[in-house]
Short mmCIF file of C-alpha atoms in Angstrom, two decimals:
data_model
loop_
_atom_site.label_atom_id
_atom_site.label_comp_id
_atom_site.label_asym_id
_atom_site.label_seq_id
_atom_site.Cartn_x
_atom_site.Cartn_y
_atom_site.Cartn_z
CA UNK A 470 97.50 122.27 82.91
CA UNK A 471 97.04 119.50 80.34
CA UNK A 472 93.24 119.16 78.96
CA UNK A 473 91.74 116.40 80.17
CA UNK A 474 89.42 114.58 77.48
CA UNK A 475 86.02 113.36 77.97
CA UNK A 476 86.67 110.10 76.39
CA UNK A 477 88.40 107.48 78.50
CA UNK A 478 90.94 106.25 76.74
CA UNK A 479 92.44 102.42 76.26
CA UNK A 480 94.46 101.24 78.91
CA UNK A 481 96.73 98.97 76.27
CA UNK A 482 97.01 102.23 74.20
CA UNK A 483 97.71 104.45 77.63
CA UNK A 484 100.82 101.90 78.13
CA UNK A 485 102.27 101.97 75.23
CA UNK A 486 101.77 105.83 75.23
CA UNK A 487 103.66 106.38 78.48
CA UNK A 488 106.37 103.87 77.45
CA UNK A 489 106.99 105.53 74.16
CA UNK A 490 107.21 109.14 75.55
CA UNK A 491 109.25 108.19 78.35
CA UNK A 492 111.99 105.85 76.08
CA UNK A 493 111.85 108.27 73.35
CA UNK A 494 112.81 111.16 76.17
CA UNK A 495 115.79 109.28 77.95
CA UNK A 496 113.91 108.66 81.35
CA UNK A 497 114.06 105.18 82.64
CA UNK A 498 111.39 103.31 83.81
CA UNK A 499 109.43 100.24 84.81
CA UNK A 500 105.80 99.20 84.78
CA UNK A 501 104.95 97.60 88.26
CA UNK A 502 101.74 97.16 90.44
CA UNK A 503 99.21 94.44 89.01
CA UNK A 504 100.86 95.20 85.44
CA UNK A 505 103.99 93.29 86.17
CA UNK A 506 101.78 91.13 88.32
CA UNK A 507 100.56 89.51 85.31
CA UNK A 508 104.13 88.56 84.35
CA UNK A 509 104.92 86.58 87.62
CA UNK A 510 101.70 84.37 88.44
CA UNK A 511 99.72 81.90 86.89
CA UNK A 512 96.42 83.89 87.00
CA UNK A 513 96.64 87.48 86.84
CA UNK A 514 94.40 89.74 87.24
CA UNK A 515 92.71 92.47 85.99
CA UNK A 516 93.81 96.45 86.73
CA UNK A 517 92.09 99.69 86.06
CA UNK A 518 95.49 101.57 86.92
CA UNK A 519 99.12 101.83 85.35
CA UNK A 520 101.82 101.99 88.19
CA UNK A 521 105.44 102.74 86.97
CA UNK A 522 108.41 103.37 88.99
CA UNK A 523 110.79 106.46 87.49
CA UNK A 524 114.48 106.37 87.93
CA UNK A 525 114.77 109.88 88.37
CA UNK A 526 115.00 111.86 91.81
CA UNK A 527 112.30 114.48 92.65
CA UNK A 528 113.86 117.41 91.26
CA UNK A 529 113.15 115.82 87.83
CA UNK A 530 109.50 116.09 88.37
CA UNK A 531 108.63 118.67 86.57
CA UNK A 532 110.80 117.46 83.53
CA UNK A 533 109.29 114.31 83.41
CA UNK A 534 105.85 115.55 83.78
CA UNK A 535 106.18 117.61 80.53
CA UNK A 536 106.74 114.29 78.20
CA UNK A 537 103.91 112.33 79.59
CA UNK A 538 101.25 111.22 76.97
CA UNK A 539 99.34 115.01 76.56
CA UNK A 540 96.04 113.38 78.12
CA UNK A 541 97.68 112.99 81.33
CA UNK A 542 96.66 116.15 83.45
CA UNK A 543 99.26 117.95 85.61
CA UNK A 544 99.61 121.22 86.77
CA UNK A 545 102.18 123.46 89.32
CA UNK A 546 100.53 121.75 92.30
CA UNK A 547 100.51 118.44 91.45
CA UNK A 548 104.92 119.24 90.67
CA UNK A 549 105.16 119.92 93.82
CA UNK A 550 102.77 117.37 95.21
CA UNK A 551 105.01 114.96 94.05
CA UNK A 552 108.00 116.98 95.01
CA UNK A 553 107.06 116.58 98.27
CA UNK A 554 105.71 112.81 98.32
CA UNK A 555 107.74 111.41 95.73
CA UNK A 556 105.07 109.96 94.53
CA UNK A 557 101.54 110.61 93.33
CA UNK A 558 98.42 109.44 91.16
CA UNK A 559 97.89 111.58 87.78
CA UNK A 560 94.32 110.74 85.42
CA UNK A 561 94.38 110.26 82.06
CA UNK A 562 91.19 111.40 80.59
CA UNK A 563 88.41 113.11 83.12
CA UNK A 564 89.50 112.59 86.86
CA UNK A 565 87.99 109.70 88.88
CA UNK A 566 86.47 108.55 85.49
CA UNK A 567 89.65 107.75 83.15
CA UNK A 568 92.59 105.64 84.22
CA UNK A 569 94.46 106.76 87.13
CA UNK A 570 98.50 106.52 86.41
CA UNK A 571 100.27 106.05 89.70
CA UNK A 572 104.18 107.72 89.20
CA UNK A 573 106.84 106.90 91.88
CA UNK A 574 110.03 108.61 91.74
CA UNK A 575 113.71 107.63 93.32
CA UNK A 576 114.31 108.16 96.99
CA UNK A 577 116.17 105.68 98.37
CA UNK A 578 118.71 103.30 97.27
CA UNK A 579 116.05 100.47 97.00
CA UNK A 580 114.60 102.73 93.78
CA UNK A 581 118.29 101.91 92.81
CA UNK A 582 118.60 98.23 93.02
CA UNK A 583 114.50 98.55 91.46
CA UNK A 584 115.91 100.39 88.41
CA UNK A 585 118.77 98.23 87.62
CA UNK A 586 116.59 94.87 87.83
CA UNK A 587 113.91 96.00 85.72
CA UNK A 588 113.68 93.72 82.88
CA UNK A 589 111.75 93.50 79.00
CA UNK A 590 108.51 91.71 78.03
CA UNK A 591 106.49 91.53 75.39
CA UNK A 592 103.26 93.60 75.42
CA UNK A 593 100.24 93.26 73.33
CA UNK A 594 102.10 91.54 70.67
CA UNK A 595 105.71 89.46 70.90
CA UNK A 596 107.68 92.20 69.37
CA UNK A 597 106.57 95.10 71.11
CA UNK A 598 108.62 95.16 74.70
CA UNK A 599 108.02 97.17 77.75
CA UNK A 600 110.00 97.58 80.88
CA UNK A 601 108.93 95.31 83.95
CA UNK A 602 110.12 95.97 87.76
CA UNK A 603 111.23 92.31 88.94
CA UNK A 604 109.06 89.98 90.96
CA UNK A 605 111.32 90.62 94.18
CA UNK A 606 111.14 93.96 94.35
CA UNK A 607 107.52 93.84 93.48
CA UNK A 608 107.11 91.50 96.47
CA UNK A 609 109.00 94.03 98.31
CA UNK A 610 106.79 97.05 97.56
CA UNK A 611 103.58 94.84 98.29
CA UNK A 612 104.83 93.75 101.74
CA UNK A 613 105.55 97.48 102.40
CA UNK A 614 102.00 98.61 101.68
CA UNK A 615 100.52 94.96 103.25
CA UNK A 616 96.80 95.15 102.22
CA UNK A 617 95.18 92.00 102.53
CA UNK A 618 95.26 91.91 98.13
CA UNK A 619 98.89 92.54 98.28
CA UNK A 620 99.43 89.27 100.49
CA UNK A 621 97.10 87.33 97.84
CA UNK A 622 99.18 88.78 95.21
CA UNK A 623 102.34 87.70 97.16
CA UNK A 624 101.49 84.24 97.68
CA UNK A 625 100.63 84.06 94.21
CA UNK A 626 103.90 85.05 93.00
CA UNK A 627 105.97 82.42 95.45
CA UNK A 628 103.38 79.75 94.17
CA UNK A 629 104.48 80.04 90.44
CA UNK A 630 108.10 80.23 91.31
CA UNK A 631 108.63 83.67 90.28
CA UNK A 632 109.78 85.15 93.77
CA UNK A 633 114.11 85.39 94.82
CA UNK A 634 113.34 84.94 97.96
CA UNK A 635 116.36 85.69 99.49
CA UNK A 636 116.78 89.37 97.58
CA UNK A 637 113.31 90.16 99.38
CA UNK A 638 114.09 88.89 103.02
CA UNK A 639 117.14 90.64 102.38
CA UNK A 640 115.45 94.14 101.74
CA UNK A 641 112.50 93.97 104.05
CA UNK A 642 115.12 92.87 106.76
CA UNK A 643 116.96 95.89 105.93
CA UNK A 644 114.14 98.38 105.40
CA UNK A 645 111.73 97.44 108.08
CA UNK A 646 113.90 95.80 110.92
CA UNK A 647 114.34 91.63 111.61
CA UNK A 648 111.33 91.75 114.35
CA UNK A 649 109.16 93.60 111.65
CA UNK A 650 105.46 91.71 111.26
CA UNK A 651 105.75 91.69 107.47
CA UNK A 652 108.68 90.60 107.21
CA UNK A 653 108.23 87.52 109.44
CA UNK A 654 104.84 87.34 107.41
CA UNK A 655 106.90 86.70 104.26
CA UNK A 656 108.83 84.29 105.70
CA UNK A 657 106.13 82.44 107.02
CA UNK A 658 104.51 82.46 103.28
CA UNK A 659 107.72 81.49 101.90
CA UNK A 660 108.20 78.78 103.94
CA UNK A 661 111.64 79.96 104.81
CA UNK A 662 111.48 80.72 108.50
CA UNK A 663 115.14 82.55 109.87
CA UNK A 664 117.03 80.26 107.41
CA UNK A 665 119.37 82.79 105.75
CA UNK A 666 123.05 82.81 106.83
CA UNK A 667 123.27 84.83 110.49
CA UNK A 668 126.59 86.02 109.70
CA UNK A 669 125.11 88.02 106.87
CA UNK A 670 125.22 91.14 107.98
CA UNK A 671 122.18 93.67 106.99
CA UNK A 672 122.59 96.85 107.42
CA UNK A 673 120.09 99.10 109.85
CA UNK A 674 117.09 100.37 109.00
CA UNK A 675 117.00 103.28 106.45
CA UNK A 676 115.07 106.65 105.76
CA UNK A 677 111.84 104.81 104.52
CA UNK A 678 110.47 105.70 101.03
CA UNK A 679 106.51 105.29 102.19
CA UNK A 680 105.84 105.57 105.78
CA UNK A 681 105.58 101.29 106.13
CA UNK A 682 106.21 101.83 109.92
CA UNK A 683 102.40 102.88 109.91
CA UNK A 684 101.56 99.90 108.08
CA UNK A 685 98.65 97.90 109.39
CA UNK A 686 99.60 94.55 111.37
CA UNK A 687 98.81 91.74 109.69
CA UNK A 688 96.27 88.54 111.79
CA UNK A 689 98.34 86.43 114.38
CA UNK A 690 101.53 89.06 114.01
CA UNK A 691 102.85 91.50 116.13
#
């Protein structure tokens, strides 16, 4: 296991950590959750955790796990934790008191179409860039787990203009079903109702990467 240090550390410094050890070891990657939040939206807000998405399958875990920052605690459990999950939440610094780094690995051909969006920003200062998922397939994760922040955080994102629309109906149709509630949710945020093209064909409903058909129903949707 990696020692965990007492002091928590800077959660600009842990970024640019995990972005440098991952780039300078080949794995591909892209900073999501309320990080890339504050990319798409007029008024972002603040986060106490660092999400990134890895484009690399399971049995990578372990490799990966080995060139994270050295503050970031791991041991044979939490390989095959992940293993097993695909995904899972690592500390940097003392657990439940430094920042929790949330790691989610590729499953599913969504991860895919994820990995080859992801885009550059500028971080901290204009010449320093770091990988950013897009705003549509951050949409799509949020409507997947569909807690009541993640529908602020969505409406948000189709009020500055951010949102393709179309590439998110397109995967939620295709993950969740066309009767799913968040689905028809999304439409009814983005003001869209059953307008795409009906002989656009989606295919059926995949092996899910989170288990979203357990996700909570949203008010007034069944």
């Amino acid at each position: 296991m990696v020692p965990t240090p007492n002091k928590r550390p800077s959660l600009v410094g842990l970024v640019i950590a995990l972005n440098d050890s991952l780039s300078e070891a080949g794995v591909g990657h892209g900073f999501g959750g309320a990080l890339a939040l504050a990319y798409y939206t007029s008024q972002p807000r603040t986060t106490s955790d660092i999400d990134i998405n890895i484009a690399a399958s399971v049995e990578m875990v372990a490799e990966v796990f080995k060139v994270l920052p050295h503050a970031i605690s791991w041991d044979t459990a939490s390989i095959a934790q992940c293993k097993r999950d695909g995904q899972i939440r690592l500390w940097c610094g003392q657990p439940q008191k430094g920042i929790p780094v949330d790691l989610f690995f590729a499953q599913h051909e969504f991860h895919d179409a994820v990995a080859a969006a992801v885009s550059t920003h500028p971080f901290g200062t204009e010449e320093y860039l770091i990988p950013i998922i897009s705003a549509a397939h951050l949409t799509v994760f949020k409507a997947l787990f569909n807690r009541p922040k993640d529908w602020v955080d969505i409406s948000e994102m189709l009020r500055a203009g951010s949102v393709d629309v179309l590439e998110v109906d397109l995967w939620l149709e295709r993950l969740l079903g066309i009767d799913h509630h968040a689905l028809q949710r999304f439409r009814q945020l983005a003001g869209k109702g059953a307008t795409r093209d009906p002989n656009i064909r989606i295919q059926p409903k995949v092996d899910p990467i989170i288990p979203w058909q357990t996700l909570r129903k949203g008010p007034g949707l069944s």
